Every structure is written in structure tokens, then in C-alpha cells.
Amino acid sequence: GLRADARSLAGRSFAGGGGAAGARSLVSGGSFRSQAGAGLGGGRGMAGTLATTLSAVSFSSDAGGGGGGGGGLGVRHFEMLMRIYCMLAHMAPNAAARAELLAVAVSYLARLWTTAAFFASVRESKEIAKAKLKAAANSSEAKKVREMALVPGAHGARVHTVPTDLAEWLLWAPSARFLELMAADRRNRALNGRALKRPAQTLYYLEQMRGALDGDSLLLEQALVLQTAEFIATHLLPASADGAVAGPPLAALALRRRASLCERLGLGA
């Protein structure tokens, strides 16, 4: 259950979580550790206990740390943390506490995308490095290729990025190459069916989060939620057992909601 998920995550040594930085950018300043539990009546009950447990996790500022290997957080973990904070927000005793917990949930959703973009860029570098190794004229050239660190942008590879500003998510869409690289990932470092094994469940929590944000008149934060919902409905949601295909209409619904959100923000054509 919820407590088991929290303990499982908190019991690990997380290397590189940018969720802390993301939370600080959405929650008005202060310490990430104290913000998650603030306004929860001194941590009373399940909500306070889980907020305190999860906030005790130590996050480093390593930009490349959220991957699936080396004890770091992968896409599946960030999705789980997003769901946990969404549940905590649902149990929050007041609007202020709910807004803070929703901010953390949105920050983990953003971290999910930045992790995917980082490792898509690394994969791009690896593919170019392999091609250069094949074309190397001698051992000296091959050695130079091997010695270059496989980081985003290495060997002149394209660096894949996602929006850093909430408003940018309204019009952003992943490139075809980004989608191709994510589909090929097998190590919990991309938004694909291997990392998100229950896309319908993820969509349910995204809808819960969108509704809570809308209820609190938090409009910009909905852009990332709707973008993610549209992506999952389009690319990851399978047909049901009776053959019904729910993905296209759900993706269309998310797209219409994005258009409506633009109008509400005064950005409509």
C-alpha cells in the first residue's frame, strides 16, 4: 500500500534526484524537507507521516543522476513519487497544504521528463560513438573515441531537452527522434511501456492531479500534467481486453483541455 511504497523508496540511497530543486521552484522558497510536511498539522496522521518519511530522502544536485542504474531514481520511481504526493494532496487538511503537496507532485512529474531527456541524449552520444568506432582508421583514433565521456552532446550528438518553464509545456511536443530513443530504452530511463507498466493507472492520477490543480485555480501547473496525459494516451495506453481502444479519445480530450487552458490564460488565438 501507500506506506509500503513510501518506506521502499525512503529506504534506498538516492543518487541524484532533482526533485528537490523542482519542488523549490514551484513551492515558494524554503527547505524541501520542511515544505513537504508544512501545513499538515505538525505531521499528524498518515499524510504527515508519509510526507516526513519521503522528505527525509537525501537528494544530490547531480544533473545526470536520476537514471535507472547506480542506485539512482528512474522514471518508474518518479512516477510512483508523483502518485504518492498526489494521494497526500488528496488527504491534505487545508488548501495551503494541498498546494504545497501538489507542487512537489508536479516537480516529480517534471523530473520524470528531464530524466528521459538526459538519457535519450546519452543514448544519442553512444550511437554516434559506435559509428565512429566502426569507421576508425586505426587504434589511435579508436582510443580517442573510447576515452571521450558518453554524456549529452558528446561526439557532436544532439542534446534532447524538455521545457524548463511551466508555460512552455502548453505548446511543446517531443520530437520524432526523442520518441524513437525513448522507445528503445530498456533500463527505466524513458517514458515507455517498460518503465510505466500501468499507463491507465498513471492517467488516473494525472486526472486527479489536474482536477485538484484546477480546483485551486493553479492553471500553469496543469500544462505539464496535460502534456504527459496526452503522451501516455497516444503512445502507451493499450487496447482493453475486449479490443476497445481508449487512447485516441483520451489524447484528444487532453489536447482540448490544453487548448481550453490556453484560452483561460489569455493565450488563445
mmCIF file of C-alpha atoms in Angstrom:
data_model
loop_
_atom_site.group_PDB
_atom_site.id
_atom_site.type_symbol
_atom_site.label_atom_id
_atom_site.label_comp_id
_atom_site.label_asym_id
_atom_site.label_seq_id
_atom_site.Cartn_x
_atom_site.Cartn_y
_atom_site.Cartn_z
ATOM 1 C CA GLY A 1 0.000 0.000 0.000
ATOM 2 C CA LEU A 2 0.877 3.646 0.329
ATOM 3 C CA ARG A 3 3.025 3.222 3.438
ATOM 4 C CA ALA A 4 4.940 0.334 1.881
ATOM 5 C CA ASP A 5 5.683 2.411 -1.238
ATOM 6 C CA ALA A 6 6.965 5.248 0.904
ATOM 7 C CA ARG A 7 9.181 3.013 3.047
ATOM 8 C CA SER A 8 10.522 1.212 -0.016
ATOM 9 C CA LEU A 9 11.575 4.471 -1.623
ATOM 10 C CA ALA A 10 12.867 6.108 1.529
ATOM 11 C CA GLY A 11 14.954 3.045 2.401
ATOM 12 C CA ARG A 12 17.200 3.449 -0.641
ATOM 13 C CA SER A 13 20.188 5.716 -1.145
ATOM 14 C CA PHE A 14 19.091 8.003 -3.958
ATOM 15 C CA ALA A 15 21.864 9.493 -6.055
ATOM 16 C CA GLY A 16 20.703 12.469 -7.996
ATOM 17 C CA GLY A 17 17.089 13.340 -7.543
ATOM 18 C CA GLY A 18 16.433 16.846 -8.980
ATOM 19 C CA GLY A 19 13.020 16.598 -7.387
ATOM 20 C CA ALA A 20 14.202 18.802 -4.557
ATOM 21 C CA ALA A 21 15.230 21.580 -6.909
ATOM 22 C CA GLY A 22 11.989 21.241 -8.829
ATOM 23 C CA ALA A 23 9.948 21.468 -5.662
ATOM 24 C CA ARG A 24 11.782 24.618 -4.592
ATOM 25 C CA SER A 25 10.971 26.261 -7.924
ATOM 26 C CA LEU A 26 7.258 25.513 -7.508
ATOM 27 C CA VAL A 27 6.868 25.878 -3.764
ATOM 28 C CA SER A 28 7.686 29.359 -2.541
ATOM 29 C CA GLY A 29 11.257 29.004 -1.257
ATOM 30 C CA GLY A 30 12.400 27.356 1.934
ATOM 31 C CA SER A 31 13.733 23.903 2.629
ATOM 32 C CA PHE A 32 12.361 20.977 0.620
ATOM 33 C CA ARG A 33 12.431 18.833 3.729
ATOM 34 C CA SER A 34 10.211 21.190 5.686
ATOM 35 C CA GLN A 35 7.969 22.266 2.806
ATOM 36 C CA ALA A 36 6.504 18.828 2.121
ATOM 37 C CA GLY A 37 5.267 18.455 5.682
ATOM 38 C CA ALA A 38 4.406 22.102 6.323
ATOM 39 C CA GLY A 39 0.769 22.869 6.940
ATOM 40 C CA LEU A 40 -0.021 19.279 7.821
ATOM 41 C CA GLY A 41 -0.762 19.985 11.422
ATOM 42 C CA GLY A 42 2.715 19.144 12.688
ATOM 43 C CA GLY A 43 2.744 15.879 10.753
ATOM 44 C CA ARG A 44 -0.368 14.318 12.306
ATOM 45 C CA GLY A 45 -1.795 11.147 10.808
ATOM 46 C CA MET A 46 -0.829 9.244 7.658
ATOM 47 C CA ALA A 47 -0.345 12.341 5.494
ATOM 48 C CA GLY A 48 2.102 13.927 7.920
ATOM 49 C CA THR A 49 3.955 10.654 8.494
ATOM 50 C CA LEU A 50 4.432 9.916 4.781
ATOM 51 C CA ALA A 51 5.384 13.486 3.957
ATOM 52 C CA THR A 52 8.043 13.381 6.667
ATOM 53 C CA THR A 53 9.307 9.956 5.540
ATOM 54 C CA LEU A 54 9.630 10.890 1.883
ATOM 55 C CA SER A 55 11.069 14.323 2.614
ATOM 56 C CA ALA A 56 13.852 12.702 4.638
ATOM 57 C CA VAL A 57 15.287 11.215 1.428
ATOM 58 C CA SER A 58 18.595 12.899 0.560
ATOM 59 C CA PHE A 59 18.801 14.294 -2.964
ATOM 60 C CA SER A 60 22.027 15.445 -4.617
ATOM 61 C CA SER A 61 22.217 18.196 -7.227
ATOM 62 C CA ASP A 62 23.831 15.981 -9.871
ATOM 63 C CA ALA A 63 22.071 16.859 -13.123
ATOM 64 C CA GLY A 64 22.552 13.433 -14.573
ATOM 65 C CA GLY A 65 21.654 11.412 -11.536
ATOM 66 C CA GLY A 66 18.039 10.296 -11.950
ATOM 67 C CA GLY A 67 18.684 7.278 -14.060
ATOM 68 C CA GLY A 68 17.795 3.697 -13.538
ATOM 69 C CA GLY A 69 21.273 2.489 -12.641
ATOM 70 C CA GLY A 70 23.737 3.106 -9.852
ATOM 71 C CA GLY A 71 21.085 3.268 -7.135
ATOM 72 C CA GLY A 72 19.542 6.398 -8.691
ATOM 73 C CA LEU A 73 15.898 7.126 -9.359
ATOM 74 C CA GLY A 74 14.432 6.082 -12.691
ATOM 75 C CA VAL A 75 11.260 7.065 -14.494
ATOM 76 C CA ARG A 76 9.186 4.440 -12.673
ATOM 77 C CA HIS A 77 10.302 5.827 -9.295
ATOM 78 C CA PHE A 78 9.443 9.414 -10.194
ATOM 79 C CA GLU A 79 6.021 8.290 -11.414
ATOM 80 C CA MET A 80 5.483 6.489 -8.097
ATOM 81 C CA LEU A 81 6.530 9.557 -6.115
ATOM 82 C CA MET A 82 4.184 11.681 -8.208
ATOM 83 C CA ARG A 83 1.319 9.335 -7.324
ATOM 84 C CA ILE A 84 2.206 9.297 -3.627
ATOM 85 C CA TYR A 85 2.252 13.080 -3.393
ATOM 86 C CA CYS A 86 -0.974 13.243 -5.362
ATOM 87 C CA MET A 87 -2.565 10.978 -2.725
ATOM 88 C CA LEU A 88 -1.083 13.084 0.057
ATOM 89 C CA ALA A 89 -2.554 16.200 -1.548
ATOM 90 C CA HIS A 90 -5.961 14.495 -1.612
ATOM 91 C CA MET A 91 -5.653 13.924 2.169
ATOM 92 C CA ALA A 92 -4.356 17.422 2.954
ATOM 93 C CA PRO A 93 -6.309 19.206 5.696
ATOM 94 C CA ASN A 94 -6.329 22.629 4.040
ATOM 95 C CA ALA A 95 -5.737 24.446 0.750
ATOM 96 C CA ALA A 96 -2.218 25.605 1.634
ATOM 97 C CA ALA A 97 -1.048 22.086 2.455
ATOM 98 C CA ARG A 98 -2.714 20.741 -0.679
ATOM 99 C CA ALA A 99 -1.000 23.335 -2.893
ATOM 100 C CA GLU A 100 2.425 22.509 -1.430
ATOM 101 C CA LEU A 101 1.981 18.770 -1.935
ATOM 102 C CA LEU A 102 0.675 19.263 -5.469
ATOM 103 C CA ALA A 103 3.756 21.388 -6.194
ATOM 104 C CA VAL A 104 6.011 18.518 -5.155
ATOM 105 C CA ALA A 105 3.957 16.076 -7.266
ATOM 106 C CA VAL A 106 4.328 18.328 -10.315
ATOM 107 C CA SER A 107 8.079 18.652 -9.666
ATOM 108 C CA TYR A 108 8.450 14.857 -9.740
ATOM 109 C CA LEU A 109 6.477 14.747 -12.972
ATOM 110 C CA ALA A 110 8.906 17.274 -14.455
ATOM 111 C CA ARG A 111 11.852 15.224 -13.180
ATOM 112 C CA LEU A 112 10.432 12.194 -14.950
ATOM 113 C CA TRP A 113 10.713 14.072 -18.269
ATOM 114 C CA THR A 114 14.157 15.562 -17.589
ATOM 115 C CA THR A 115 15.474 12.094 -16.743
ATOM 116 C CA ALA A 116 14.101 10.758 -20.031
ATOM 117 C CA ALA A 117 15.636 13.651 -21.983
ATOM 118 C CA PHE A 118 19.029 13.255 -20.306
ATOM 119 C CA PHE A 119 19.318 9.561 -21.092
ATOM 120 C CA ALA A 120 17.936 9.984 -24.607
ATOM 121 C CA SER A 121 20.812 12.415 -25.165
ATOM 122 C CA VAL A 122 23.287 9.913 -23.688
ATOM 123 C CA ARG A 123 21.951 7.215 -25.994
ATOM 124 C CA GLU A 124 22.372 9.570 -28.946
ATOM 125 C CA SER A 125 26.018 10.069 -27.984
ATOM 126 C CA LYS A 126 26.535 6.308 -27.656
ATOM 127 C CA GLU A 127 25.160 5.625 -31.130
ATOM 128 C CA ILE A 128 27.467 8.197 -32.694
ATOM 129 C CA ALA A 129 30.414 6.805 -30.728
ATOM 130 C CA LYS A 130 29.686 3.304 -32.033
ATOM 131 C CA ALA A 131 29.582 4.594 -35.598
ATOM 132 C CA LYS A 132 32.900 6.391 -35.112
ATOM 133 C CA LEU A 133 34.495 3.253 -33.685
ATOM 134 C CA LYS A 134 33.436 1.298 -36.749
ATOM 135 C CA ALA A 135 34.875 3.957 -39.031
ATOM 136 C CA ALA A 136 38.127 4.436 -37.063
ATOM 137 C CA ALA A 137 41.122 4.090 -39.364
ATOM 138 C CA ASN A 138 43.476 2.879 -36.661
ATOM 139 C CA SER A 139 43.748 2.004 -32.974
ATOM 140 C CA SER A 140 44.773 5.556 -32.082
ATOM 141 C CA GLU A 141 41.524 7.014 -33.446
ATOM 142 C CA ALA A 142 39.513 4.263 -31.760
ATOM 143 C CA LYS A 143 41.201 5.015 -28.444
ATOM 144 C CA LYS A 144 40.222 8.692 -28.681
ATOM 145 C CA VAL A 145 36.611 7.718 -29.263
ATOM 146 C CA ARG A 146 36.606 5.335 -26.298
ATOM 147 C CA GLU A 147 38.191 7.887 -23.975
ATOM 148 C CA MET A 148 35.544 10.534 -24.588
ATOM 149 C CA ALA A 149 32.892 10.526 -21.844
ATOM 150 C CA LEU A 150 29.453 9.462 -23.040
ATOM 151 C CA VAL A 151 27.489 12.484 -21.874
ATOM 152 C CA PRO A 152 24.833 14.581 -23.635
ATOM 153 C CA GLY A 153 26.408 16.379 -26.588
ATOM 154 C CA ALA A 154 29.476 14.124 -26.776
ATOM 155 C CA HIS A 155 30.750 13.390 -30.297
ATOM 156 C CA GLY A 156 28.590 16.238 -31.592
ATOM 157 C CA ALA A 157 25.375 14.420 -30.705
ATOM 158 C CA ARG A 158 22.087 16.237 -30.443
ATOM 159 C CA VAL A 159 21.038 17.168 -26.909
ATOM 160 C CA HIS A 160 17.373 16.477 -26.222
ATOM 161 C CA THR A 161 15.680 18.873 -23.829
ATOM 162 C CA VAL A 162 12.292 19.463 -22.276
ATOM 163 C CA PRO A 163 10.750 22.773 -21.167
ATOM 164 C CA THR A 164 12.125 24.353 -18.019
ATOM 165 C CA ASP A 165 9.216 26.777 -17.671
ATOM 166 C CA LEU A 166 5.692 25.587 -16.940
ATOM 167 C CA ALA A 167 4.141 27.778 -19.654
ATOM 168 C CA GLU A 168 6.362 26.203 -22.325
ATOM 169 C CA TRP A 169 4.657 22.839 -21.824
ATOM 170 C CA LEU A 170 1.491 24.249 -23.402
ATOM 171 C CA LEU A 171 2.990 24.208 -26.909
ATOM 172 C CA TRP A 172 5.904 21.761 -26.594
ATOM 173 C CA ALA A 173 5.857 18.288 -28.122
ATOM 174 C CA PRO A 174 8.602 15.621 -28.155
ATOM 175 C CA SER A 175 10.462 15.262 -31.440
ATOM 176 C CA ALA A 176 10.232 12.070 -33.506
ATOM 177 C CA ARG A 177 13.844 11.266 -32.643
ATOM 178 C CA PHE A 178 13.214 11.748 -28.919
ATOM 179 C CA LEU A 179 10.267 9.343 -29.173
ATOM 180 C CA GLU A 180 12.429 6.810 -31.025
ATOM 181 C CA LEU A 181 15.168 6.926 -28.397
ATOM 182 C CA MET A 182 12.695 6.572 -25.533
ATOM 183 C CA ALA A 183 11.003 3.598 -27.196
ATOM 184 C CA ALA A 184 14.391 1.846 -27.456
ATOM 185 C CA ASP A 185 15.309 2.294 -23.774
ATOM 186 C CA ARG A 186 15.225 -0.846 -21.623
ATOM 187 C CA ARG A 187 16.515 0.457 -18.286
ATOM 188 C CA ASN A 188 13.733 2.508 -16.659
ATOM 189 C CA ARG A 189 15.096 5.762 -18.081
ATOM 190 C CA ALA A 190 12.366 6.752 -20.521
ATOM 191 C CA LEU A 191 8.614 7.148 -20.799
ATOM 192 C CA ASN A 192 7.772 3.824 -22.368
ATOM 193 C CA GLY A 193 5.848 0.665 -21.604
ATOM 194 C CA ARG A 194 8.798 -0.929 -19.800
ATOM 195 C CA ALA A 195 9.009 1.863 -17.229
ATOM 196 C CA LEU A 196 5.310 2.732 -16.968
ATOM 197 C CA LYS A 197 3.742 -0.702 -16.811
ATOM 198 C CA ARG A 198 0.306 0.570 -15.789
ATOM 199 C CA PRO A 199 -0.368 3.583 -18.010
ATOM 200 C CA ALA A 200 -4.089 3.597 -17.203
ATOM 201 C CA GLN A 201 -3.247 3.976 -13.508
ATOM 202 C CA THR A 202 -0.842 6.822 -14.285
ATOM 203 C CA LEU A 203 -3.547 8.539 -16.334
ATOM 204 C CA TYR A 204 -5.971 8.205 -13.432
ATOM 205 C CA TYR A 205 -3.610 10.018 -11.061
ATOM 206 C CA LEU A 206 -2.793 12.657 -13.653
ATOM 207 C CA GLU A 207 -6.507 13.360 -13.937
ATOM 208 C CA GLN A 208 -6.804 13.531 -10.145
ATOM 209 C CA MET A 209 -3.913 15.975 -10.064
ATOM 210 C CA ARG A 210 -5.356 18.095 -12.864
ATOM 211 C CA GLY A 211 -8.697 18.298 -11.091
ATOM 212 C CA ALA A 212 -7.068 19.319 -7.800
ATOM 213 C CA LEU A 213 -4.932 21.956 -9.507
ATOM 214 C CA ASP A 214 -7.955 23.319 -11.337
ATOM 215 C CA GLY A 215 -9.959 23.385 -8.121
ATOM 216 C CA ASP A 216 -7.256 25.557 -6.560
ATOM 217 C CA SER A 217 -7.060 27.765 -9.694
ATOM 218 C CA LEU A 218 -3.479 26.651 -10.375
ATOM 219 C CA LEU A 219 -3.574 26.884 -14.155
ATOM 220 C CA LEU A 220 0.022 26.857 -15.407
ATOM 221 C CA GLU A 221 0.838 23.725 -13.420
ATOM 222 C CA GLN A 222 -1.801 21.882 -15.448
ATOM 223 C CA ALA A 223 0.176 22.296 -18.691
ATOM 224 C CA LEU A 224 2.748 19.645 -17.772
ATOM 225 C CA VAL A 225 0.051 17.318 -16.449
ATOM 226 C CA LEU A 226 -1.971 17.560 -19.660
ATOM 227 C CA GLN A 227 1.094 17.127 -21.874
ATOM 228 C CA THR A 228 2.006 13.951 -20.015
ATOM 229 C CA ALA A 229 -1.558 12.637 -20.164
ATOM 230 C CA GLU A 230 -1.721 13.240 -23.899
ATOM 231 C CA PHE A 231 1.633 11.485 -24.418
ATOM 232 C CA ILE A 232 0.648 8.407 -22.394
ATOM 233 C CA ALA A 233 -2.767 8.140 -24.046
ATOM 234 C CA THR A 234 -1.197 8.444 -27.504
ATOM 235 C CA HIS A 235 1.853 6.214 -27.129
ATOM 236 C CA LEU A 236 1.455 3.886 -24.146
ATOM 237 C CA LEU A 237 -2.177 3.061 -23.457
ATOM 238 C CA PRO A 238 -3.006 -0.409 -24.838
ATOM 239 C CA ALA A 239 -6.356 -1.639 -26.052
ATOM 240 C CA SER A 240 -8.629 -3.192 -23.441
ATOM 241 C CA ALA A 241 -9.366 -6.918 -23.253
ATOM 242 C CA ASP A 242 -12.451 -6.516 -25.467
ATOM 243 C CA GLY A 243 -10.414 -4.708 -28.116
ATOM 244 C CA ALA A 244 -11.674 -1.217 -27.302
ATOM 245 C CA VAL A 245 -9.095 1.475 -27.969
ATOM 246 C CA ALA A 246 -9.273 4.261 -25.363
ATOM 247 C CA GLY A 247 -6.016 6.038 -26.220
ATOM 248 C CA PRO A 248 -7.092 8.306 -29.120
ATOM 249 C CA PRO A 249 -10.187 9.792 -27.424
ATOM 250 C CA LEU A 250 -8.276 10.349 -24.176
ATOM 251 C CA ALA A 251 -5.433 12.016 -26.078
ATOM 252 C CA ALA A 252 -7.969 14.201 -27.891
ATOM 253 C CA LEU A 253 -9.531 15.134 -24.546
ATOM 254 C CA ALA A 254 -6.134 16.181 -23.161
ATOM 255 C CA LEU A 255 -5.489 18.227 -26.301
ATOM 256 C CA ARG A 256 -8.850 20.009 -25.972
ATOM 257 C CA ARG A 257 -8.103 20.739 -22.340
ATOM 258 C CA ARG A 258 -4.740 22.220 -23.291
ATOM 259 C CA ALA A 259 -6.492 24.464 -25.819
ATOM 260 C CA SER A 260 -9.031 25.489 -23.173
ATOM 261 C CA LEU A 261 -6.206 26.173 -20.719
ATOM 262 C CA CYS A 262 -4.538 28.462 -23.254
ATOM 263 C CA GLU A 263 -7.777 30.436 -23.576
ATOM 264 C CA ARG A 264 -8.158 30.715 -19.812
ATOM 265 C CA LEU A 265 -4.605 32.029 -19.599
ATOM 266 C CA GLY A 266 -5.315 34.567 -22.335
ATOM 267 C CA LEU A 267 -3.111 32.775 -24.855
ATOM 268 C CA GLY A 268 -5.857 31.655 -27.260
ATOM 269 C CA ALA A 269 -5.765 32.695 -30.888
#
